[in-house]
Coordinates of C-alpha atoms in Angstrom, one line a residue:
X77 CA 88.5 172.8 85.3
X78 CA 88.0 169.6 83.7
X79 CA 90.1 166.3 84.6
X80 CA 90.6 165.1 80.8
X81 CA 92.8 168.8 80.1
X82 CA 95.2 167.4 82.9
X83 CA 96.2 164.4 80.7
X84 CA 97.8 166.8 78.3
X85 CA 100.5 167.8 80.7
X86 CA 103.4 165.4 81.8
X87 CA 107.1 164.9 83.0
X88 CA 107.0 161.7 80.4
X89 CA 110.5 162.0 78.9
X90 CA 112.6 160.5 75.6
X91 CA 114.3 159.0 78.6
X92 CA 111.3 156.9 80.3
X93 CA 110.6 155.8 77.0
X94 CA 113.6 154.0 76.1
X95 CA 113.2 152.6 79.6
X96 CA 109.9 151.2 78.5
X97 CA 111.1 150.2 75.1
X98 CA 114.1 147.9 76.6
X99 CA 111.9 146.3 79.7
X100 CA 108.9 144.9 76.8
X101 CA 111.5 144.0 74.6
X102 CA 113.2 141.9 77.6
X103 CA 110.1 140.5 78.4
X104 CA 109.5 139.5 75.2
X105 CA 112.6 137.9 74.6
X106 CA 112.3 135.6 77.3
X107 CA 108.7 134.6 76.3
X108 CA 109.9 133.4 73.1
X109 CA 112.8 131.6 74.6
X110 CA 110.9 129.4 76.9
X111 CA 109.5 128.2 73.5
X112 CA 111.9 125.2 73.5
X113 CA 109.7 123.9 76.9
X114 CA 107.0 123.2 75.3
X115 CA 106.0 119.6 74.3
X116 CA 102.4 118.9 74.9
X117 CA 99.2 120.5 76.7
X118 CA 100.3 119.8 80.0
X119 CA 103.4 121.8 79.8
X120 CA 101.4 124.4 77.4
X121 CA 98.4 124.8 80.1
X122 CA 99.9 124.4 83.4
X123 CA 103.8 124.1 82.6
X124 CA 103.7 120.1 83.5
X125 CA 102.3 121.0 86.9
X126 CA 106.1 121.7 88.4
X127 CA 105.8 125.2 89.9
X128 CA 107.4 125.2 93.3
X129 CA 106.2 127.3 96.2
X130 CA 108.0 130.7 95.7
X131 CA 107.5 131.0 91.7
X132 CA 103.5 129.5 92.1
X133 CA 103.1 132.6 94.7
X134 CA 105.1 134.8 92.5
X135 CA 103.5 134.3 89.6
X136 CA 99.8 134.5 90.9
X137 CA 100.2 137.8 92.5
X138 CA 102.0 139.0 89.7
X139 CA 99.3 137.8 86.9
X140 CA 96.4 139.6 89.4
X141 CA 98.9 142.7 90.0
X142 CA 98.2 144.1 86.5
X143 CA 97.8 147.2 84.8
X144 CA 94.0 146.9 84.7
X145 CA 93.9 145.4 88.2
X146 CA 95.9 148.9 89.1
X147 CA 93.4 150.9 87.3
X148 CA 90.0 149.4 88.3
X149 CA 91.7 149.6 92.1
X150 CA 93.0 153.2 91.8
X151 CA 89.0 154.1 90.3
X152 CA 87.4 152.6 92.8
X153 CA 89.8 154.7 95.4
X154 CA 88.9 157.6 94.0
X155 CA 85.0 157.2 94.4
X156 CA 85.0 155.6 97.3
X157 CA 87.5 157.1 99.2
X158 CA 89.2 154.6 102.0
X159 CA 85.9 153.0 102.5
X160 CA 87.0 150.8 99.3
X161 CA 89.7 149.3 101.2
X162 CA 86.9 146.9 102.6
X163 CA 87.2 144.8 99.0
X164 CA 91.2 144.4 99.5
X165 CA 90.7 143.4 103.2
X166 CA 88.0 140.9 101.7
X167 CA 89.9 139.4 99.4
X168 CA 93.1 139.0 101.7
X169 CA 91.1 137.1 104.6
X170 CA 89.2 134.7 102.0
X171 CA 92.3 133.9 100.1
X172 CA 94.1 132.7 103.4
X173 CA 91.3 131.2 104.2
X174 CA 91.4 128.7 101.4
X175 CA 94.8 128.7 101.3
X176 CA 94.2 127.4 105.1
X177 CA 91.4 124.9 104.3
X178 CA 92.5 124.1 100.8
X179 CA 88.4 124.4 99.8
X180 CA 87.8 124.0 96.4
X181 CA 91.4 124.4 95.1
X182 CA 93.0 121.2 96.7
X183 CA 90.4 118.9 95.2
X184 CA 91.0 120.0 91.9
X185 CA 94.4 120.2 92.4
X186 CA 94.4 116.3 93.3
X187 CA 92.0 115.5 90.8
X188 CA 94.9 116.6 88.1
X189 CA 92.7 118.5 85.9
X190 CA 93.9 121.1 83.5
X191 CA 90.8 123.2 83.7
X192 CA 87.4 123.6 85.8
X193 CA 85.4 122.1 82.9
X194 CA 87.7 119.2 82.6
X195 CA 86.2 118.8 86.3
X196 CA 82.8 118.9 85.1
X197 CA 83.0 116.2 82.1
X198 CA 84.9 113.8 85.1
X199 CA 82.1 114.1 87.6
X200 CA 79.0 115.0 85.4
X201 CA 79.2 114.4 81.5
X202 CA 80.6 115.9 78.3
X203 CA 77.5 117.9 77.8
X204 CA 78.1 120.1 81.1
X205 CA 81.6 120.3 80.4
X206 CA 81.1 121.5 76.8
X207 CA 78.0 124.0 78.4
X208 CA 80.4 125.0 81.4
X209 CA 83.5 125.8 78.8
X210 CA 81.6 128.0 76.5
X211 CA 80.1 129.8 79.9
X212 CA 83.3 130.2 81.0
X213 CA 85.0 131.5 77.7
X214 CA 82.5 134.0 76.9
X215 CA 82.2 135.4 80.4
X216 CA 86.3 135.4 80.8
X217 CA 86.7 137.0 77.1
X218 CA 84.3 140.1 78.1
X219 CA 85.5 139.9 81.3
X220 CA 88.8 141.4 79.6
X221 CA 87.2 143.1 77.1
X222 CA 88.1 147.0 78.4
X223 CA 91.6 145.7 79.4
X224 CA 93.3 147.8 75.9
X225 CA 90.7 150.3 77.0
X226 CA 92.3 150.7 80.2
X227 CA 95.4 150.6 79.2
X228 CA 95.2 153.0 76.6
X229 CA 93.5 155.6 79.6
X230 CA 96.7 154.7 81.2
X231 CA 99.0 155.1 78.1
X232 CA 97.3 158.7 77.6
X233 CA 97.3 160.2 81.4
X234 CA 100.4 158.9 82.3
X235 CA 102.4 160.4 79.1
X236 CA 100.6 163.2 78.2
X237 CA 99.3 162.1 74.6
X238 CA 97.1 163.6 73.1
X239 CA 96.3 162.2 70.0
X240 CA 93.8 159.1 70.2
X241 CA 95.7 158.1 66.8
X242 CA 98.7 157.4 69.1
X243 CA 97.5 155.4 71.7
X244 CA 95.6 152.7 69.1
X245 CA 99.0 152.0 67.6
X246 CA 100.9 151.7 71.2
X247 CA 97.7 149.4 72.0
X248 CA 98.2 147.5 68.9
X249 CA 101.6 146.9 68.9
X250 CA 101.2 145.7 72.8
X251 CA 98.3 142.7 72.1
X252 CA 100.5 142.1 69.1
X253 CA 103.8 141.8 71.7
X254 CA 101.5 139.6 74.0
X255 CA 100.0 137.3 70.8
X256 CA 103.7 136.5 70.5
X257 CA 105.1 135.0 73.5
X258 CA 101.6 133.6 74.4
X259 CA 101.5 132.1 71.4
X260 CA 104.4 130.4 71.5
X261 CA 105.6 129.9 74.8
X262 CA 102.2 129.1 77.1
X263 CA 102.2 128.5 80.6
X264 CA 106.1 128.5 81.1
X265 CA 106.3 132.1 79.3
X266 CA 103.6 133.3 81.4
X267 CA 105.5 132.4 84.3
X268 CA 108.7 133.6 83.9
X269 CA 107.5 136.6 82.9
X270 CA 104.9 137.1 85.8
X271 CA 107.7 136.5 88.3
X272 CA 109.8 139.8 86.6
X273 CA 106.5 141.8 86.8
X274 CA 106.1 140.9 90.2
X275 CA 109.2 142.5 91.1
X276 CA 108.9 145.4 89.4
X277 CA 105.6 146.6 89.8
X278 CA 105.8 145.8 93.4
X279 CA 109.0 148.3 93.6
X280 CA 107.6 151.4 91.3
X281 CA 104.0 150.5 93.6
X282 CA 105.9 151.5 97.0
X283 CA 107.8 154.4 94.9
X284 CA 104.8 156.0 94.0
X285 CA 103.4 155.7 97.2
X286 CA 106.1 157.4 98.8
X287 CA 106.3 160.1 96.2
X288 CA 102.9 160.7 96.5
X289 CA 102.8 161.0 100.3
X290 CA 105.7 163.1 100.5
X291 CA 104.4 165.6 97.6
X292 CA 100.9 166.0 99.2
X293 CA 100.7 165.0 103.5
X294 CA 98.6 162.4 105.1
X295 CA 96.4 165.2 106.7
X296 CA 96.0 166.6 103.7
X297 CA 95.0 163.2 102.1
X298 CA 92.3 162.4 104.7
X299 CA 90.8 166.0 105.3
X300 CA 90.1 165.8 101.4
X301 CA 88.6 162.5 102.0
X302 CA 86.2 163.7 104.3
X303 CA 85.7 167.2 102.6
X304 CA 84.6 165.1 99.0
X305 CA 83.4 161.9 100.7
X306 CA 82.2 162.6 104.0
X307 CA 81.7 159.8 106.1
X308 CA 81.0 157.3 103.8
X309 CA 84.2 157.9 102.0
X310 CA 85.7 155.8 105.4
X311 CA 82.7 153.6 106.6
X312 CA 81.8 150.9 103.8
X313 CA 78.7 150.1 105.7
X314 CA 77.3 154.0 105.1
X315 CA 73.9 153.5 103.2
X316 CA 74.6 156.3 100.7
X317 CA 78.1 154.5 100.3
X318 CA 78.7 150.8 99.4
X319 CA 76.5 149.6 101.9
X320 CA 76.2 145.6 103.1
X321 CA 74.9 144.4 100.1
X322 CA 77.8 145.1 97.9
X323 CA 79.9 144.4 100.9
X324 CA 78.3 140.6 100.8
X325 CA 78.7 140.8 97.0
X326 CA 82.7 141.6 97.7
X327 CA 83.2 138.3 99.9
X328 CA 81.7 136.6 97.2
X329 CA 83.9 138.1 94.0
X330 CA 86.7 139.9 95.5
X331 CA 87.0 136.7 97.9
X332 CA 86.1 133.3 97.1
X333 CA 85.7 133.7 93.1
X334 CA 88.7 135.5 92.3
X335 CA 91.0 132.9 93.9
X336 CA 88.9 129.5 93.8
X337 CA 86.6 129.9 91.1
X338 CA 88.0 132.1 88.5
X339 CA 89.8 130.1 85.8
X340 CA 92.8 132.1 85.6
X341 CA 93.7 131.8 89.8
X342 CA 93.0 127.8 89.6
X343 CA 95.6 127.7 86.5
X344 CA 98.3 128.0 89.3
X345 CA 97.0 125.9 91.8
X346 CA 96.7 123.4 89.0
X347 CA 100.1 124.3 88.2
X348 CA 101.4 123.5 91.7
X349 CA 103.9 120.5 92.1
X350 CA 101.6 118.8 95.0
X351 CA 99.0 119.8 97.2
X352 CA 101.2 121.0 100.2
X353 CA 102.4 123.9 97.5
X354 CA 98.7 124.6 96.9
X355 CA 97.7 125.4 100.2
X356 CA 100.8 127.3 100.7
X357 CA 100.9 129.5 97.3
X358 CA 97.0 130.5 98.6
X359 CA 98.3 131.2 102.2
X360 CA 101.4 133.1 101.1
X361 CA 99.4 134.7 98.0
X362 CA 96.4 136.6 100.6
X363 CA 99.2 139.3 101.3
X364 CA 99.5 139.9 97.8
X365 CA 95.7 139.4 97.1
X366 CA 95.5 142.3 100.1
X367 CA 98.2 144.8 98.4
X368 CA 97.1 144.4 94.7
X369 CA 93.9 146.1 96.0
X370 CA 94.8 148.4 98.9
X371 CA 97.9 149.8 97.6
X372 CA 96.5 151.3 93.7
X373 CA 93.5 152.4 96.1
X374 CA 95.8 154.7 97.7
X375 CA 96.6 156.1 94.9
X376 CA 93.5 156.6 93.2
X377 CA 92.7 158.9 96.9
X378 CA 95.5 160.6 96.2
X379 CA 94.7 161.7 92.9
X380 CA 91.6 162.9 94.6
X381 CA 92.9 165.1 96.7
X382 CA 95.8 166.2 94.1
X383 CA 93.2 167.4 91.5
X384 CA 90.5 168.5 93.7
X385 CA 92.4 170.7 96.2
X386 CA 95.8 171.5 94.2
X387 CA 94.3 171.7 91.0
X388 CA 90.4 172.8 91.7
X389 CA 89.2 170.3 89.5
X390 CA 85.6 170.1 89.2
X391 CA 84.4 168.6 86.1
X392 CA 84.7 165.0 85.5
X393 CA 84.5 163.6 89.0
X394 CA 81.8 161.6 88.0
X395 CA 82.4 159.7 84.8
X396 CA 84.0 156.3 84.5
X397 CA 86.3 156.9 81.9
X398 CA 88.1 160.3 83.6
X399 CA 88.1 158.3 87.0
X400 CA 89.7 155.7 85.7
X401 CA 92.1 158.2 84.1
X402 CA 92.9 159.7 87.3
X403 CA 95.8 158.0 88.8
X404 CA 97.9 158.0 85.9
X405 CA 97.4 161.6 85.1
X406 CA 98.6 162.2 89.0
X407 CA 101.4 159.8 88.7
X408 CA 102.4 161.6 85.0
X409 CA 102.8 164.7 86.9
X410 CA 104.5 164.2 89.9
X411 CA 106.8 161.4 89.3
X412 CA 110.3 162.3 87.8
X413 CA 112.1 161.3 84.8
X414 CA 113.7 157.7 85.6
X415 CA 111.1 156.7 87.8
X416 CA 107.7 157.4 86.0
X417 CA 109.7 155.3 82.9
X418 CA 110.0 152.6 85.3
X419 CA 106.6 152.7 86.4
X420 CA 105.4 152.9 83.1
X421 CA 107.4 149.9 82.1
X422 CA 106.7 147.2 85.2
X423 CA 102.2 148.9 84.4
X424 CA 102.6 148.2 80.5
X425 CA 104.6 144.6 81.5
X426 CA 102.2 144.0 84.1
X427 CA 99.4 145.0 81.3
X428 CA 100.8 142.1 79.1
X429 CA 101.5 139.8 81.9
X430 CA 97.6 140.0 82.9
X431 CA 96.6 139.5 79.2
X432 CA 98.8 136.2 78.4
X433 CA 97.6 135.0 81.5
X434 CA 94.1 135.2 80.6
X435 CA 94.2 134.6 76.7
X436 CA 96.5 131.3 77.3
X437 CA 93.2 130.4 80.1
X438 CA 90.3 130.9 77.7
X439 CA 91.9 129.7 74.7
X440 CA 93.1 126.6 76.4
X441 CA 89.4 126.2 77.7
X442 CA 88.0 126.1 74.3
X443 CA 90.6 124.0 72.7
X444 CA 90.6 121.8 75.7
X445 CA 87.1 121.0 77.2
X446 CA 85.0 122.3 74.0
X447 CA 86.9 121.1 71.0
X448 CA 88.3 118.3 72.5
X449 CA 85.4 116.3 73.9
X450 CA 83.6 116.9 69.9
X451 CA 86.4 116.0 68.3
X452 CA 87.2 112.7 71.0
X453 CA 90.1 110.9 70.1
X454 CA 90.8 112.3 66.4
X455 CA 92.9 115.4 68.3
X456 CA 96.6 114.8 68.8
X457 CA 98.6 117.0 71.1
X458 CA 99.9 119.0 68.4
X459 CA 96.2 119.7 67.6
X460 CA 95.7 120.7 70.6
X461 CA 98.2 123.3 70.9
X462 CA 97.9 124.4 67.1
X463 CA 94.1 125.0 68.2
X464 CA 94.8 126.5 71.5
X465 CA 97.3 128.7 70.1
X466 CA 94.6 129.9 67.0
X467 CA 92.0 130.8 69.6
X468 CA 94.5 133.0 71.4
X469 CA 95.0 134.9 67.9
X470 CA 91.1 135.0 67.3
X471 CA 90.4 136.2 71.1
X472 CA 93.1 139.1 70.7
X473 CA 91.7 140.2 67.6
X474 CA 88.3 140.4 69.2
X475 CA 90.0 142.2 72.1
X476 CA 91.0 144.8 70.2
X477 CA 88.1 145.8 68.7
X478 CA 85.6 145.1 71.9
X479 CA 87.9 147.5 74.0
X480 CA 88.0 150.4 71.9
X481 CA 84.4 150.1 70.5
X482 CA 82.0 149.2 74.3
X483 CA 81.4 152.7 75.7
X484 CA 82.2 151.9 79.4
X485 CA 78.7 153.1 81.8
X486 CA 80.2 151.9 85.0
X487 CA 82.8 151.5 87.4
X488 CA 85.9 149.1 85.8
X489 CA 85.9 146.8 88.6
X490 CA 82.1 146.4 88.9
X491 CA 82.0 145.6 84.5
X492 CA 84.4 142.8 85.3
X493 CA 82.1 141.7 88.6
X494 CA 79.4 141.3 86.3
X495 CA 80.5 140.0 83.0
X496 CA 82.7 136.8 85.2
X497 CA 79.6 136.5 87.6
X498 CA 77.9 134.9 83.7
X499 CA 80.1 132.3 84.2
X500 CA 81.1 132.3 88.5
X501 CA 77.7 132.6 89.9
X502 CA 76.6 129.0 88.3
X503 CA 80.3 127.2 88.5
X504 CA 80.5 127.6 92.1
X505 CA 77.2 126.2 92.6
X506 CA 78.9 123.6 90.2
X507 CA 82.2 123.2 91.6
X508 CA 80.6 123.0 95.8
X509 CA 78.0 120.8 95.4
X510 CA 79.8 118.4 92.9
X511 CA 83.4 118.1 94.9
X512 CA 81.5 117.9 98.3
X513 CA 78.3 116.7 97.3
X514 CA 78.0 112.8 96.2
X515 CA 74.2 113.2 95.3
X516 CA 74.7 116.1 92.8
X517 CA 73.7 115.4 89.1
X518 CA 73.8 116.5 85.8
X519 CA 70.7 118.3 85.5
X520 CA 71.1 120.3 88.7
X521 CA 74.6 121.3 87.0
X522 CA 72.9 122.4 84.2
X523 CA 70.5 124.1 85.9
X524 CA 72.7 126.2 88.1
X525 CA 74.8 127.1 85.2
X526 CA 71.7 128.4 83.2
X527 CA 70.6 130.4 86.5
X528 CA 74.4 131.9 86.6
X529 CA 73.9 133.4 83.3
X530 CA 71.3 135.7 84.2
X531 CA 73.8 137.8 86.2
X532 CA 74.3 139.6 82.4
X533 CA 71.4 141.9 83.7
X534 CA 73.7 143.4 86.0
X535 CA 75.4 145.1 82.5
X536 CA 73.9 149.1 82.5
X537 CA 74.2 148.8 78.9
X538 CA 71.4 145.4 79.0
X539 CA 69.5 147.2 81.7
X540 CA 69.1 150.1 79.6
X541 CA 68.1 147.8 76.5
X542 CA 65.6 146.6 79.2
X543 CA 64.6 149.4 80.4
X544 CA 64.7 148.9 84.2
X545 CA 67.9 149.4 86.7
X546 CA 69.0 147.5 89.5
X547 CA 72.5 147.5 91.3
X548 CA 75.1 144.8 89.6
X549 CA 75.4 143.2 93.3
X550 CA 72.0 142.5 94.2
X551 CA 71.5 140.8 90.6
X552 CA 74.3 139.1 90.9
X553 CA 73.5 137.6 94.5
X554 CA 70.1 136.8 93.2
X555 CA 71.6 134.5 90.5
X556 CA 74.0 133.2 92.6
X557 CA 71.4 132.1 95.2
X558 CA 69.6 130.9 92.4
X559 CA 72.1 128.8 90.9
X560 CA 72.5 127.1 94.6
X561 CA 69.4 126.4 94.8
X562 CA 68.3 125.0 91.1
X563 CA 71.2 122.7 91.9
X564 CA 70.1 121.0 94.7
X565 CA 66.6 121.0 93.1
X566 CA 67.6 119.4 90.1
X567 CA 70.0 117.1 92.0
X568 CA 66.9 115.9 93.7
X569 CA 64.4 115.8 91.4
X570 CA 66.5 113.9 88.6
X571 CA 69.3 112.3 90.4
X572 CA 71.9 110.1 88.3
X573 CA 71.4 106.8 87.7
X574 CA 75.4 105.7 88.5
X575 CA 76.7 108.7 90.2
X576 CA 80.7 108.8 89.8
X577 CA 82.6 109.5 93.0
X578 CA 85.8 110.3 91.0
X579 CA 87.8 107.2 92.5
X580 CA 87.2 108.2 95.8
X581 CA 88.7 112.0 95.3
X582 CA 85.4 113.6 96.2
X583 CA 85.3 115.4 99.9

């Protein structure tokens, strides 16, 4: 039997729709309320840096708990068997590390920037902040181009639709739902929003959990592990499973990136009221940083063993887009009616929640450290915004088509490890050297953001164009490596001629 006839079946009821229908609409209406907050870029970009310590933690686990974040997780689950749980466990220990240390974040955070670019044109020059911006846009943008994608998997398995013609328009009208409160209510939208996701996906998360151990037994969960998997579906060192190098690749991304490099992360540390809140939104925030991964990981191994032992499923194990189809299928059919609407609606808010987040971060880049610095002075902060808020427009449009148009060749998670590492693999070279580093210069910053930009070879689609293959980790490592040590070169080789110590801020 093949997994994609599953997705046809479902208990998804008139019921769980209105359910859905009434939580996006809430959501909604309080994105377009905060509206009236809104007066300049500060409050627009980082809501005029006044999030306290329970909504800054709030809101970051609840812009990374998102729908795709779920279904990347839940894939990865159902490959890899418990093994995977290695990347949440990652990610957990990092994040309280640097919520412990304050690396990287608390610099920036003192520093008052409203992006990482902003950071380059203070320590370096315009040029690298303009170079570093674009980097970091493009990367960011494809890094959620299969977000609709996955949501429309989702969508499909989870109801039981099974006309493609359906799940375009719920698609549609949900990027048009998130252009809207984006658009107009920025930062402090996102926010207040996030913190409702938060609670409710968090609740329907345990739910299904607890459904899902109930309907099908621990023993049974694990003995199917071990029957599909073997031994590599526990040990994440097993060289025909992940193996060290994707392991060291995972403390890399999983860890230190996705909290103090990636854009979207620093946006709430530079959101923080001081310092103090940083350290403790990053310390408080590894529990959820743990969950977000461990938790949809779960699930994904239980809709292992529910298709491959109740169901005899055969067919479809092994491509990406029925994997990632997986867990909503399994939730679609053993949920009831009340509770798989709720989960539906806190996935689909959480789906929205993940995109304003990320649209208000790019667009904000470009308007901010890419059209600002060309246009200098000439920009007013109504400019700003009216810019910020037209790239958000442009970059959903582009979403829309990207997602349902890039035939996905790999794993989710391991398309978005690639497509930020164009942008992370050069900035933290960038962002190390230059906040702890006084004899870092322009040229070795634009060298190591150059070198970061070969990680696009770890795409399969541009290693096919290529015609060679090589694992996305090890590519990635290489041009992070790279990037480390092109910046040091350079910094050496052509050092600045007044090198700026940023008033003293610089570790």
């Amino acid at each position: 039997m093949d997994l994609r006839h599953l997705a046809l079946t479902s208990n998804f009821s008139g019921f769980d729709w209105g359910i859905v229908a009434f939580y996006l609409l809430a959501t909604v209406a309080i994105g377009v309320y905060v509206n009236r907050y809104v007066g300049n870029m500060g409050d627009y970009v980082v809501a005029g840096r006044s999030l306290n310590s329970y909504i800054a933690i709030a809101t970051m686990v609840g812009s990374e708990l998102g729908l795709v974040t779920v279904m990347y997780a839940a894939q990865k689950g159902f490959t890899g068997g418990f093994a995977a749980f290695h990347i949440g466990l990652v990610a957990g220990v990092v994040t309280l590390i640097i919520g412990m240390t304050g690396f990287i974040v608390v610099p920036l955070r003192r520093l008052k920037v409203l992006t990482i670019p902003e950071f380059y044109g203070q320590r370096f020059s315009p040029g690298v902040r303009i170079l570093g911006a674009i980097m970091l846009a493009v990367s960011g943008i494809l890094n959620m181009g299969l977000f609709l994608k996955a949501g429309a998997l989702f969508v499909t398995g989870l109801t039981g639709l099974n006309d493609p013609e359906h799940v375009k328009i719920i698609m549609t009208l949900l990027i048009v739902l998130v252009l809207v409160y984006t658009i107009l209510g920025g930062m402090v939208s996102v926010v207040m929003t996030d913190y409702a996701q938060f609670c409710v996906l968090s609740f329907g998360m345990i739910l299904a959990c607890g459904f899902a151990i109930y309907r099908l037994g621990w023993g049974h969960i694990m003995d199917t592990v071990q029957e599909v998997h073997g031994d590599k579906g526990f040990n994440p060192f097993h060289r025909d499973g992940f193996g060290p190098s994707y392991i060291v690749w995972m403390i890399f991304t999983a860890g230190i990136v996705s909290c103090a490099v990636w854009q979207t992360a620093v946006m709430r540390a530079c959101s923080a009221s001081s310092t103090d809140v940083v350290k403790k939104l990053y310390a408080w925030s590894s529990i959820g940083f743990l969950i977000r991964f461990i938790v949809p990981m779960f699930l994904g191994i239980c809709a292992l063993t529910y298709f491959s032992t109740v169901h005899g499923v055969t067919e479809g194990l092994d491509d990406s887009e029925a994997t990632m189809q997986a867990m909503p299928i399994f939730l679609g059919q053993i949920l009831p009616v009340g509770v798989i609407g709720l989960i539906a609606a806190g996935m689909l808010a959480a789906f929205m929640s993940t995109h304003d987040s990320y649209l208000l971060c790019w667009a904000s880049v470009l308007a901010h450290d890419v059209v600002g610095p060309i246009a200098g002075e000439r920009l007013t902060e109504q400019n700003r915004l009216t810019i910020a808020r037209a790239f958000i427009l442009i970059i959903g449009v582009f979403l829309l088509i990207w997602s349902l148009w890039y035939p996905l060749r790999q794993d989710l998670w391991d398309y978005m490890a690639v497509t930020g590492a164009i942008y992370f693999t050069g900035a933290f070279a960038v962002l190390l050297f230059g906040l702890y580093w006084k004899r870092a210069s322009c040229v070795g910053a634009y060298f190591a953001l150059v070198a970061g930009g070969l990680s696009v070879l770890g795409l399969k689609g541009v290693q096919e164009w290529f015609g060679f293959e090589q694992s996305s980790e090890i590519i990635g490592l290489t041009a992070a490596a790279s990037a480390l040590v092109l910046m040091v070169i350079g910094s050496l080789i052509f050092p600045d001629k007044n090198p700026k110590d940023l008033n003293g801020e610089l570790a």
